[in-house]
Tab-separated table of C-alpha atoms and ligand atoms in Angstrom:
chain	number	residue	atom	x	y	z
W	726	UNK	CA	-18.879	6.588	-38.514
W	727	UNK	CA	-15.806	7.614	-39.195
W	728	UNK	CA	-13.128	8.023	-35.967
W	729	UNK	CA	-11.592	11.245	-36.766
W	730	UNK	CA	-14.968	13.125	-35.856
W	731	UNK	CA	-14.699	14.791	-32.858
W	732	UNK	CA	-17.128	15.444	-30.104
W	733	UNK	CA	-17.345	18.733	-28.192
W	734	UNK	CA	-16.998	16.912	-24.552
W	735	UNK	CA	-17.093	18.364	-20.916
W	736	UNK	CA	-13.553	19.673	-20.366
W	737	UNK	CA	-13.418	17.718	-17.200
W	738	UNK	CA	-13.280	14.207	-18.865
W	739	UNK	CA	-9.562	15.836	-19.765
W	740	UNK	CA	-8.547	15.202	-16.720
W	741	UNK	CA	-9.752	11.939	-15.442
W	742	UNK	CA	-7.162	9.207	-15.093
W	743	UNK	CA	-7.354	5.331	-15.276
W	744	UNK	CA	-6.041	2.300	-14.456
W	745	UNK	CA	-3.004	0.958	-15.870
W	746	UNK	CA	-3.677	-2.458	-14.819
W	747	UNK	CA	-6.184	-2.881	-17.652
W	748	UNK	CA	-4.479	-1.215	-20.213
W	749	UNK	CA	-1.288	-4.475	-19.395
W	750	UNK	CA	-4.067	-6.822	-18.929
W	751	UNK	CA	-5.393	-6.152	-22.259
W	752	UNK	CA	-1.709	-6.135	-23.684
W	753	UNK	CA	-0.351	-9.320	-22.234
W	754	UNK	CA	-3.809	-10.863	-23.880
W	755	UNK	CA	-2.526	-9.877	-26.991
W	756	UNK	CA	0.846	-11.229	-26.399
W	757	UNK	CA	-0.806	-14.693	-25.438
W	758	UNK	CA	-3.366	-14.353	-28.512
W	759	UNK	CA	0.292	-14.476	-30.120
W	760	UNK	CA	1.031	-17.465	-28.828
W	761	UNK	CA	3.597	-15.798	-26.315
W	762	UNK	CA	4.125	-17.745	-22.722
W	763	UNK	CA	2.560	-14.668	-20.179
W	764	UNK	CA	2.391	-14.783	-17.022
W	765	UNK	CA	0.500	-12.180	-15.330
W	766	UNK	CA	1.492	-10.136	-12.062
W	767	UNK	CA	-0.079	-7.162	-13.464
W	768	UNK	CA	-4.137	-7.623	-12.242
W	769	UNK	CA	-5.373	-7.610	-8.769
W	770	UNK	CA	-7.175	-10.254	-8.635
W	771	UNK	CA	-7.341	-13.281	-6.194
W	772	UNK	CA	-6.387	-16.141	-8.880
W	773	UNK	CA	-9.356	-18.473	-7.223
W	774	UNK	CA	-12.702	-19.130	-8.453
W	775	UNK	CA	-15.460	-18.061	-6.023
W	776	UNK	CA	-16.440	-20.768	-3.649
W	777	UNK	CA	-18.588	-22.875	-4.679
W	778	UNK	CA	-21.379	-22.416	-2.088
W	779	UNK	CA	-21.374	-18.946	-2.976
W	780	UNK	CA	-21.586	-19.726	-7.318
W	781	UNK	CA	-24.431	-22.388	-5.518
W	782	UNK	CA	-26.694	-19.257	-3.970
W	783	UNK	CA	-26.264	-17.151	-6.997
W	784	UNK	CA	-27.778	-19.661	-9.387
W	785	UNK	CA	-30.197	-20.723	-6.952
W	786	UNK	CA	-30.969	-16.923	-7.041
W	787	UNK	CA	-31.857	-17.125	-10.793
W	788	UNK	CA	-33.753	-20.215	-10.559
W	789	UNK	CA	-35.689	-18.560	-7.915
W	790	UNK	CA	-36.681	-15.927	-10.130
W	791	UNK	CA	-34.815	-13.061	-8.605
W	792	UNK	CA	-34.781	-10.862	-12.177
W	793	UNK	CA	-36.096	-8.108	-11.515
W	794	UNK	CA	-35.122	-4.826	-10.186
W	795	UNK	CA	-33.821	-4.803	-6.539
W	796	UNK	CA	-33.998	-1.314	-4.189
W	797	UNK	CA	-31.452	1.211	-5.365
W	798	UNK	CA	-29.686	0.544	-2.508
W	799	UNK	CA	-29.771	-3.499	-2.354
W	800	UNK	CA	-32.260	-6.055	-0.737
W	801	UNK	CA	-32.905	-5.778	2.688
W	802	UNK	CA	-31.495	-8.812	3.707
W	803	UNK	CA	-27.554	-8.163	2.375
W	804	UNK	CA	-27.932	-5.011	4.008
W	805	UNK	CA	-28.695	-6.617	7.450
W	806	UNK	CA	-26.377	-9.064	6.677
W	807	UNK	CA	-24.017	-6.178	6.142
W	808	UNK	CA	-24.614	-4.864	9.158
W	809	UNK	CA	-24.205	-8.072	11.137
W	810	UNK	CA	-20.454	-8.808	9.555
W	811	UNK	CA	-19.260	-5.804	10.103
W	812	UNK	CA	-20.408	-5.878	13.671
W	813	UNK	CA	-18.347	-9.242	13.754
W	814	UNK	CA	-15.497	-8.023	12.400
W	815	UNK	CA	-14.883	-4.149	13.540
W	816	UNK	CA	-17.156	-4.854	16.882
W	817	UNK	CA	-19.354	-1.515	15.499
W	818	UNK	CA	-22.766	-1.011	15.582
W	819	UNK	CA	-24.496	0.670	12.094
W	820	UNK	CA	-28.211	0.416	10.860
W	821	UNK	CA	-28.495	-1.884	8.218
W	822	UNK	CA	-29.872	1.287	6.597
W	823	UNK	CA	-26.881	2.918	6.274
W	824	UNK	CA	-25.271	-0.006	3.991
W	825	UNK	CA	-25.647	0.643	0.536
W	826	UNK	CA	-25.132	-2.174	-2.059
W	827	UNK	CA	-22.888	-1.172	-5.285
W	828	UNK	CA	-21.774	-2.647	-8.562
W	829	UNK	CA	-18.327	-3.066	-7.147
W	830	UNK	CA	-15.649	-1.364	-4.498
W	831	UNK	CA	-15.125	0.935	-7.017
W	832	UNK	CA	-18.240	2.483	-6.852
W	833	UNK	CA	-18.308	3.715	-3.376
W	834	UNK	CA	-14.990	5.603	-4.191
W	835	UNK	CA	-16.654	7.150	-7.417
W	836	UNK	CA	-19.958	8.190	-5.226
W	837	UNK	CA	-18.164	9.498	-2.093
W	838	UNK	CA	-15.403	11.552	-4.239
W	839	UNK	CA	-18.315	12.800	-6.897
W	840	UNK	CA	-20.075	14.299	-3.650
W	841	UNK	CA	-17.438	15.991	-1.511
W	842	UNK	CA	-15.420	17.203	-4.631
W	843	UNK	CA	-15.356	20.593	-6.353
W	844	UNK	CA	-13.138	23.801	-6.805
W	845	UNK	CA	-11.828	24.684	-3.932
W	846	UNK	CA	-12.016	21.587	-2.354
W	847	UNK	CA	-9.307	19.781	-1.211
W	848	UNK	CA	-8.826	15.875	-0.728
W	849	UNK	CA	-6.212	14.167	0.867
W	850	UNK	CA	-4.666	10.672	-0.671
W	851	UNK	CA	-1.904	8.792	-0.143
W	852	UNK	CA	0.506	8.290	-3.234
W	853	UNK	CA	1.245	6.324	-4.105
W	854	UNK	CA	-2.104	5.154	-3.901
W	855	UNK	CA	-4.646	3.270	-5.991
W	856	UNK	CA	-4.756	5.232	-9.326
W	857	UNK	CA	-8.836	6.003	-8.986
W	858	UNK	CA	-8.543	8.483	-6.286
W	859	UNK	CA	-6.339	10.955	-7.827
W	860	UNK	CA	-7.924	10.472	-11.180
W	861	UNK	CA	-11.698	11.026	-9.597
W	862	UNK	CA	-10.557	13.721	-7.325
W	863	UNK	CA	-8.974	15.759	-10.543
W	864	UNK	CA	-12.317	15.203	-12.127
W	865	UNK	CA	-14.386	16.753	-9.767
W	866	UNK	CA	-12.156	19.694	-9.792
W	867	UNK	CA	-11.137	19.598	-6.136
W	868	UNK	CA	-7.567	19.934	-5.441
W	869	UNK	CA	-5.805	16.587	-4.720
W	870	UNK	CA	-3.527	16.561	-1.654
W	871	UNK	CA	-0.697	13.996	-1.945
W	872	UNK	CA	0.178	12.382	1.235
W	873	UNK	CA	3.311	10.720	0.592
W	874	UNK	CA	4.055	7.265	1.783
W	875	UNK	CA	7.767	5.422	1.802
W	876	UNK	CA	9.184	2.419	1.959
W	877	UNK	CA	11.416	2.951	5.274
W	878	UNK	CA	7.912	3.702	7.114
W	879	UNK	CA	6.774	0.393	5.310
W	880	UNK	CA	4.122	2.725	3.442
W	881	UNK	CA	2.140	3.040	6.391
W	882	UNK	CA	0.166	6.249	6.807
W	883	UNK	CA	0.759	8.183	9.903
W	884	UNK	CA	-2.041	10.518	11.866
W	885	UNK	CA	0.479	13.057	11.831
W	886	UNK	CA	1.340	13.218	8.151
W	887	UNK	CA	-2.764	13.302	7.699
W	888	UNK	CA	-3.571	15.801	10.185
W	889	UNK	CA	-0.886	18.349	8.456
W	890	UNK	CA	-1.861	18.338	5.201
W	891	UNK	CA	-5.622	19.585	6.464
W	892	UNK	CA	-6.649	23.584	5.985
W	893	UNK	CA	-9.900	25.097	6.155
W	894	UNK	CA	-10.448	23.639	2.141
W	895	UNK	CA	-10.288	20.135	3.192
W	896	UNK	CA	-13.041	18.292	2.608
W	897	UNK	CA	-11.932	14.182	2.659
W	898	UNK	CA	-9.344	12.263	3.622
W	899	UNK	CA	-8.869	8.502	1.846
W	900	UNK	CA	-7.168	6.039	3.913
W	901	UNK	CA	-6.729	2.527	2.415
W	902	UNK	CA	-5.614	-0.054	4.813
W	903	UNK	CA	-4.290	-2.576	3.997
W	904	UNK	CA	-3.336	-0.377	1.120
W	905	UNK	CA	-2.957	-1.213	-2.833
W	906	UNK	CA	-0.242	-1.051	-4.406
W	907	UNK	CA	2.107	-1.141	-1.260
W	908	UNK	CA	0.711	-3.753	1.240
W	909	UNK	CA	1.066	-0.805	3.828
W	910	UNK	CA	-1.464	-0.795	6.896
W	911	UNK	CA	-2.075	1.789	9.372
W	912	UNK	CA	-1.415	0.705	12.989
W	913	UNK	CA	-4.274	0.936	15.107
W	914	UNK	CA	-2.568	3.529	17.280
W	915	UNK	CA	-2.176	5.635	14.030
W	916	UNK	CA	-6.026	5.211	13.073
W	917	UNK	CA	-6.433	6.498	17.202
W	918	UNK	CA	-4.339	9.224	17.298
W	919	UNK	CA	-6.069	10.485	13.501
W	920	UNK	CA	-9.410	10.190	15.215
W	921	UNK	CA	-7.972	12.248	18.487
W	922	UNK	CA	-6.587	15.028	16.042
W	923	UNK	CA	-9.684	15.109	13.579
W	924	UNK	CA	-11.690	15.818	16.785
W	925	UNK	CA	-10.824	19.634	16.152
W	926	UNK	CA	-11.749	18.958	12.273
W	927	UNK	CA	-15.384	18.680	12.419
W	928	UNK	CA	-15.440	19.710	8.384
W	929	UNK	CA	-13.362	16.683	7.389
W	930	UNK	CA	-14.819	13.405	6.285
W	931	UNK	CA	-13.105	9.775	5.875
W	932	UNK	CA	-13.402	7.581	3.226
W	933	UNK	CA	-11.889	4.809	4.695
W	934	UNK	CA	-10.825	2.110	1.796
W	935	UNK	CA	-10.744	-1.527	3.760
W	936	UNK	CA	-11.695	-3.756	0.503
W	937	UNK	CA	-8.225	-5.678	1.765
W	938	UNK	CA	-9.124	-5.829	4.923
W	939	UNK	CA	-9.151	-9.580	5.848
W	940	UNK	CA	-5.960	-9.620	3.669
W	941	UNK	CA	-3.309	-9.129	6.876
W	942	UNK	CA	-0.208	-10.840	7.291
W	943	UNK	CA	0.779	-12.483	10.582
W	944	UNK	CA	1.212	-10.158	13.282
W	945	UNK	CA	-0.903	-7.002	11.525
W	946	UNK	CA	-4.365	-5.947	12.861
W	947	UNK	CA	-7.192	-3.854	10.924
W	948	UNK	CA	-8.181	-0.632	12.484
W	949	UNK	CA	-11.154	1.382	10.948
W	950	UNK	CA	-11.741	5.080	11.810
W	951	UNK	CA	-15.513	3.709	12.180
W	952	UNK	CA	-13.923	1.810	15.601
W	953	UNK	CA	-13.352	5.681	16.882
W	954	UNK	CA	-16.621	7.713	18.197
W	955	UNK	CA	-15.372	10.822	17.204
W	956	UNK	CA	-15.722	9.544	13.275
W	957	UNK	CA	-18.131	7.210	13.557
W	958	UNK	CA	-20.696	9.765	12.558
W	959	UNK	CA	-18.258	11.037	9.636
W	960	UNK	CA	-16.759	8.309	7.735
W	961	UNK	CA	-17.431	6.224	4.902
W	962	UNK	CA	-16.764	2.920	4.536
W	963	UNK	CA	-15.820	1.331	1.701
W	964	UNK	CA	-15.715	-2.971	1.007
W	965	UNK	CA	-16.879	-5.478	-1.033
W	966	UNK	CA	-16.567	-8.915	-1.987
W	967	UNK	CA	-14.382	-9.099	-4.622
W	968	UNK	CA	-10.919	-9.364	-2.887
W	969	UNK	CA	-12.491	-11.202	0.733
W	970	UNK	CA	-14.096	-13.752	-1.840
W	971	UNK	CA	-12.552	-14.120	-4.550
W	972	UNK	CA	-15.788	-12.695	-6.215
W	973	UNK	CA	-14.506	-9.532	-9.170
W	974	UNK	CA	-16.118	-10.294	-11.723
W	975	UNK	CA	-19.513	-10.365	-9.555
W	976	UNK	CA	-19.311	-6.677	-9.239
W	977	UNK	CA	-20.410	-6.434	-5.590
W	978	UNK	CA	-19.349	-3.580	-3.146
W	979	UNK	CA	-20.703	-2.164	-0.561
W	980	UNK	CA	-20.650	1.564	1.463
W	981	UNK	CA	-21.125	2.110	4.904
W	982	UNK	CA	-22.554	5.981	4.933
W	983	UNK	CA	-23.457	8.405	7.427
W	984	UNK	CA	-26.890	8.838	7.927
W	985	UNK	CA	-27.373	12.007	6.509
W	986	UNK	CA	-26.069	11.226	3.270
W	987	UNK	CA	-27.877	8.154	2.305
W	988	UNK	CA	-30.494	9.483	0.363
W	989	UNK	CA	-28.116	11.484	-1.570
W	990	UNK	CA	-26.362	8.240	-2.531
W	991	UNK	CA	-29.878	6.390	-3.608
W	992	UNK	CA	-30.043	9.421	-5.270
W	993	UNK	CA	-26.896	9.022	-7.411
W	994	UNK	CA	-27.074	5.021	-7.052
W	995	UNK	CA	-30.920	5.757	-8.943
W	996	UNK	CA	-29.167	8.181	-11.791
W	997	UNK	CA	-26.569	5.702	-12.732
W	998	UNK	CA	-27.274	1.967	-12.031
W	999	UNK	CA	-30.741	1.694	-10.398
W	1000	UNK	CA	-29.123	-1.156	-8.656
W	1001	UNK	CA	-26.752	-4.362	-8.700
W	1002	UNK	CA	-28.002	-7.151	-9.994
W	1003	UNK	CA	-30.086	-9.237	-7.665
W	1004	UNK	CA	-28.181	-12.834	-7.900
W	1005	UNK	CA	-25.303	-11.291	-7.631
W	1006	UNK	CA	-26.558	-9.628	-4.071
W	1007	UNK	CA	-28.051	-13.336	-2.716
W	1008	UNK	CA	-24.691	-14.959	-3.437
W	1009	UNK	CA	-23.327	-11.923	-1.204
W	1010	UNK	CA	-25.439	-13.444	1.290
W	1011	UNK	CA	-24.438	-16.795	1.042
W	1012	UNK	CA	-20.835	-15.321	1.248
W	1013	UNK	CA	-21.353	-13.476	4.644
W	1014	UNK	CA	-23.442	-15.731	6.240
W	1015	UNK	CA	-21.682	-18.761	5.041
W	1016	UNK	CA	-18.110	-20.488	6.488
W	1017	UNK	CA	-15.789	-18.809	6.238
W	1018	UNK	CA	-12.820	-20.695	6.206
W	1019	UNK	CA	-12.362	-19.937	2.663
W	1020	UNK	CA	-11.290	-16.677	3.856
W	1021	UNK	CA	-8.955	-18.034	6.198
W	1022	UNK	CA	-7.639	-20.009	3.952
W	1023	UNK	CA	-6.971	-17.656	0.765
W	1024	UNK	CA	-5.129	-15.453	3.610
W	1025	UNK	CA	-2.807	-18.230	4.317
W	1026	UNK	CA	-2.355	-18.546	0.541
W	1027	UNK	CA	-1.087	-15.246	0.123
W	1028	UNK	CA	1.244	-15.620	3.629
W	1029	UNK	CA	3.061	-18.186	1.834
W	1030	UNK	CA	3.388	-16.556	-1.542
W	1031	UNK	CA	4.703	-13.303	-0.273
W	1032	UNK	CA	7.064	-15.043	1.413
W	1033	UNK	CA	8.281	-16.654	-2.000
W	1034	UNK	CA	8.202	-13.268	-3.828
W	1035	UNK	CA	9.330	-10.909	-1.424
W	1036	UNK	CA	12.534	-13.419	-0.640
W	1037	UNK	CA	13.049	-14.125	-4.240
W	1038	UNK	CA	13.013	-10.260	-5.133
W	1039	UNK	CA	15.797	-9.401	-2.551
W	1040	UNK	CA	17.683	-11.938	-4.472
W	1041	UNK	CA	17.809	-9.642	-7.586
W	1042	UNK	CA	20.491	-7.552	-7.300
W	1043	UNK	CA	19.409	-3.828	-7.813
W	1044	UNK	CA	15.903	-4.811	-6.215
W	1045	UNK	CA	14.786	-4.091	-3.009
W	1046	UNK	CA	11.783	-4.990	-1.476
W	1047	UNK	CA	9.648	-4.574	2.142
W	1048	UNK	CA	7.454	-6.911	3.629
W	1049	UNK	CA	3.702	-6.006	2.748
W	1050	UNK	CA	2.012	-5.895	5.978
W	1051	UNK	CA	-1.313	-6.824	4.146
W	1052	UNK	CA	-2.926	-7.525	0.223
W	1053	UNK	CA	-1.255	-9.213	-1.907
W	1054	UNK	CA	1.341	-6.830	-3.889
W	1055	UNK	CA	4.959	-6.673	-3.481
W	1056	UNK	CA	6.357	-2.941	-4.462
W	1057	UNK	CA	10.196	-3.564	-4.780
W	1058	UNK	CA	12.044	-0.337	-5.535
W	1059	UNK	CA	13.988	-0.767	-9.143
W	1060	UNK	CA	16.557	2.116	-8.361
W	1061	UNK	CA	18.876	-0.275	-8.480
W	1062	UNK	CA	18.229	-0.843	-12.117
W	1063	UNK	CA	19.119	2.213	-13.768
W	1064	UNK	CA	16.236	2.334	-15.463
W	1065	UNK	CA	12.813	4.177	-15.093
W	1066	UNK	CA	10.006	2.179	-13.980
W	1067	UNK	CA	7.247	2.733	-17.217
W	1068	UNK	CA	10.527	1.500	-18.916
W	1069	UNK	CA	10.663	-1.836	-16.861
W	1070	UNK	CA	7.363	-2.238	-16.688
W	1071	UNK	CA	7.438	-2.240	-20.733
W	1072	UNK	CA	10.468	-3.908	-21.163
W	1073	UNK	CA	9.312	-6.973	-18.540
W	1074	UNK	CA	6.538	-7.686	-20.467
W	1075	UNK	CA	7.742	-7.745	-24.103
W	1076	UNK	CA	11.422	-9.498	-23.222
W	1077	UNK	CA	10.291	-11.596	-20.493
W	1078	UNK	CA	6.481	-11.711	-20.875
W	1079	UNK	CA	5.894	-10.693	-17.056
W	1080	UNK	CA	3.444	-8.115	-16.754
W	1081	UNK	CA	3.806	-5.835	-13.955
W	1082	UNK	CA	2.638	-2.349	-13.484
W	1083	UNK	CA	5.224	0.298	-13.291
W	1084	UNK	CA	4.787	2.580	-9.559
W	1085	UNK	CA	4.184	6.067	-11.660
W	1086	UNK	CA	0.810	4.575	-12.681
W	1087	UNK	CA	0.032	4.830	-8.893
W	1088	UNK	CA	0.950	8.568	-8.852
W	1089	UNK	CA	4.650	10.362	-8.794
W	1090	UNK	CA	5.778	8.994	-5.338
W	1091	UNK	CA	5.645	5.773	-6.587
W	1092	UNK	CA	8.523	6.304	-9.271
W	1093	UNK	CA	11.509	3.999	-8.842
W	1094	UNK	CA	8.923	0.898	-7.680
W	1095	UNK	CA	7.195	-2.174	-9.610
W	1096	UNK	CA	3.965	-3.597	-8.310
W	1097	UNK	CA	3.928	-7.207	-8.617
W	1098	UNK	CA	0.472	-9.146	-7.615
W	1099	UNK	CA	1.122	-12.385	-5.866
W	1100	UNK	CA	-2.084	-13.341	-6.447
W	1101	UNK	CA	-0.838	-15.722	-8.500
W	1102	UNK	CA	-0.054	-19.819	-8.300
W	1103	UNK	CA	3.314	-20.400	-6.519
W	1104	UNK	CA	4.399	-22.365	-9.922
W	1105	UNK	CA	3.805	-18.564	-11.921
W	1106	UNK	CA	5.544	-16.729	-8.915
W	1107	UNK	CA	8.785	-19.499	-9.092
W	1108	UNK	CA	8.923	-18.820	-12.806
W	1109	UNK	CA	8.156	-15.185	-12.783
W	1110	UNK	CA	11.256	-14.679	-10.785
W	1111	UNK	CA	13.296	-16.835	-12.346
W	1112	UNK	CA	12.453	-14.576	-15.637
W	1113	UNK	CA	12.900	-11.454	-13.439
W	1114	UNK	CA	16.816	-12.770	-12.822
W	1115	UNK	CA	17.557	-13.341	-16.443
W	1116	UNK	CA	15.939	-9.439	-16.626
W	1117	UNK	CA	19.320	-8.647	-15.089
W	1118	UNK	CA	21.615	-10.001	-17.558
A	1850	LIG	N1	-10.016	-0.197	-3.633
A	1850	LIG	C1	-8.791	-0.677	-3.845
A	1850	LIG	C2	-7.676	-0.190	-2.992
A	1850	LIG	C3	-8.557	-1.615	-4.851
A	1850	LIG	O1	-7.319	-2.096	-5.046
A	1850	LIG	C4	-9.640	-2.026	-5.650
A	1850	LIG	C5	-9.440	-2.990	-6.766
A	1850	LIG	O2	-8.380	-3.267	-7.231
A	1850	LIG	C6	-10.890	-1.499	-5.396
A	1850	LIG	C7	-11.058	-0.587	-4.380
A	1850	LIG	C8	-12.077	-1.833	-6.266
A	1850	LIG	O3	-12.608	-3.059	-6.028
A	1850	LIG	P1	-13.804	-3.616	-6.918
A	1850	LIG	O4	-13.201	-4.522	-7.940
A	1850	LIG	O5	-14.703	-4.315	-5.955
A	1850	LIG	O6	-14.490	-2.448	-7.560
């Protein structure tokens, strides 16, 4: 067929965004495919394999015969299982019931924006902020409500920034804490004092993004509006496994819901993936029931290779950069530079072959920043930076 036919398409897929960290992914593979030396800061993606007695449980799975179709919403047991680490971890109490297994983080985010958003609808996200909320939120054709965040507040949210940018329209609010691309994290007086003021906001729900959650640096703690009675009954959870467990190319998230709007998510969950596939869900078992020191120990990991990258960038002369309080992405400012960031990111990639994503692609308040992943072996980081400092010359 050939590519200049055109399709008559629903005007919203105009406005749907994407993710610029796959368009430099796919790039920098080209590069390589060159036979060009890339080393890649662009991807989120924790640079381990999965444990191993997780990849164990998930072939086990398929030599069990677990083929088939699962429940839309995922097999009992994860669900429980679910249930019980998120009692462990956020000391809350939910009904296995109200966990619903997805094909990834992501999917959550798609479900809970598809439902709340429409004309006249407004949704409040931070920006910069990971590129899928603004992009989902124009496609439903609510109104997206930027809440800024900055690097002299350390791109933490704050319950008074939230609670001003809600009117009678607003119909969400996405935190993400720890937060991608900044390494931001709400304090848990912050998540406290949002749950004191949404009180008065009974028409307001959360989705509260924590798929970085056991991603804190020393001296940070997690705080979920689900801690907070006055939201427990309206917020929506969204984690997974992919960032915890090193486990992205599984494609295994998970939503905590309200009640009420579970069978609206089978319902969706039914229209567009029937479910995730079932070895897949019994190696998410053997992930939350299993030791967890891997955890512990990626964590560390990161500790020591922000330090690396975060000290190395304040080396650079026109680059400054704050701690992350949590994930693993450094967001230096480039002002110093002269140059926009798209440019940088562009020019960093072909000249040095670093690939970085510029801030812009995480909406306009990110312009003037870089987001470097350190999820990447301290020998890349050493030699990414050392290629960052000839960037200057
Ligand atoms: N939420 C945030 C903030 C992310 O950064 C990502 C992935 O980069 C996701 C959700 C999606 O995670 P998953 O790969 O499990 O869909």
């Amino acid at each position: 067929m050939p590519d200049t036919m055109s399709f008559d398409l629903a005007p919203a897929l105009d406005r749907l965004g994407t993710e610029t960290a796959f368009e430099v992914l796919a790039r920098a593979k080209a590069l390589e495919d060159q036979g060009r030396s890339i080393l890649n800061l662009g991807i989120g993606q924790p640079d381990f394999p999965t444990p191993p007695h997780i990849v164990e449980a998930g072939i086990k799975a398929l030599r069990d015969g677990h083929h088939g179709y699962t429940a839309a919403a995922g097999i009992m047991p994860l669900r429980e299982a679910v249930a019980s680490d998120v009692h462990r971890r956020l000391g809350v109490t939910i009904a296995a019931n109200q966990v619903v297994i997805v094909p990834g983080g992501k999917v959550t985010m798609y479900l809970a924006i598809s439902m709340f958003g429409r004309p006249g609808v407004e949704i409040v996200y931070p920006n910069p902020g990971f590129p899928i909320y603004e992009s989902m939120i124009r496609y439903s054709g609510a109104t997206p409500v930027p809440l800024p965040l900055t690097a002299a507040d350390g791109f933490a949210p704050s319950a008074a920034g939230i609670l001003s940018r809600i009117t009678p329209a607003t119909r969400l609010v996405i935190l993400n804490s720890p937060a991608n691309p900044t390494g931001g994290v709400m304090p848990p007086a912050e998540v406290a004092a949002l749950a004191h003021g949404l009180a008065a906001h009974s028409h307001v729900t959360i989705l509260s993004d924590e798929i970085y959650s056991q991603l804190l640096r020393p001296g940070h703690v997690h705080a979920s509006p689900l801690q907070h009675t006055e939201l427990a009954e309206r917020t929506i959870l969204l984690d997974g496994w992919s960032k915890t467990y090193a486990m992205t190319g599984w494609r295994l998230g998970f939503g905590v819901w309200p009640r009420a709007l579970v069978p609206m998510v089978e319902k969706l969950a039914v229209n567009a993936h029937s479910c995730v596939n079932a070895s897949a869900q019994w190696a998410g078992i053997a992930a939350l029931t299993g030791p967890q020191d891997c955890v512990a120990e990626m964590a560390r990991t990161f500790d020591r290779r922000q330090r690396a990258m975060v000290d190395g960038l304040n080396r650079l002369p026109g680059w400054a950069c704050v701690e992350p309080a949590g994930a693993f992405y450094a967001f230096p400012s480039i002002a110093g530079l002269g140059l926009d960031a798209r440019a940088v990111q562009q020019r960093l990639l072909d000249d040095q072959g670093v690939a970085t994503i510029a801030g812009t692609s995480f909406g306009s308040d990110g312009a003037g920043h870089i987001r470097l992943s350190y999820a990447a072996s301290d020998a890349t980081i050493a030699e990414a930076l050392d290629r960052l400092a000839r960037f200057q010359a």
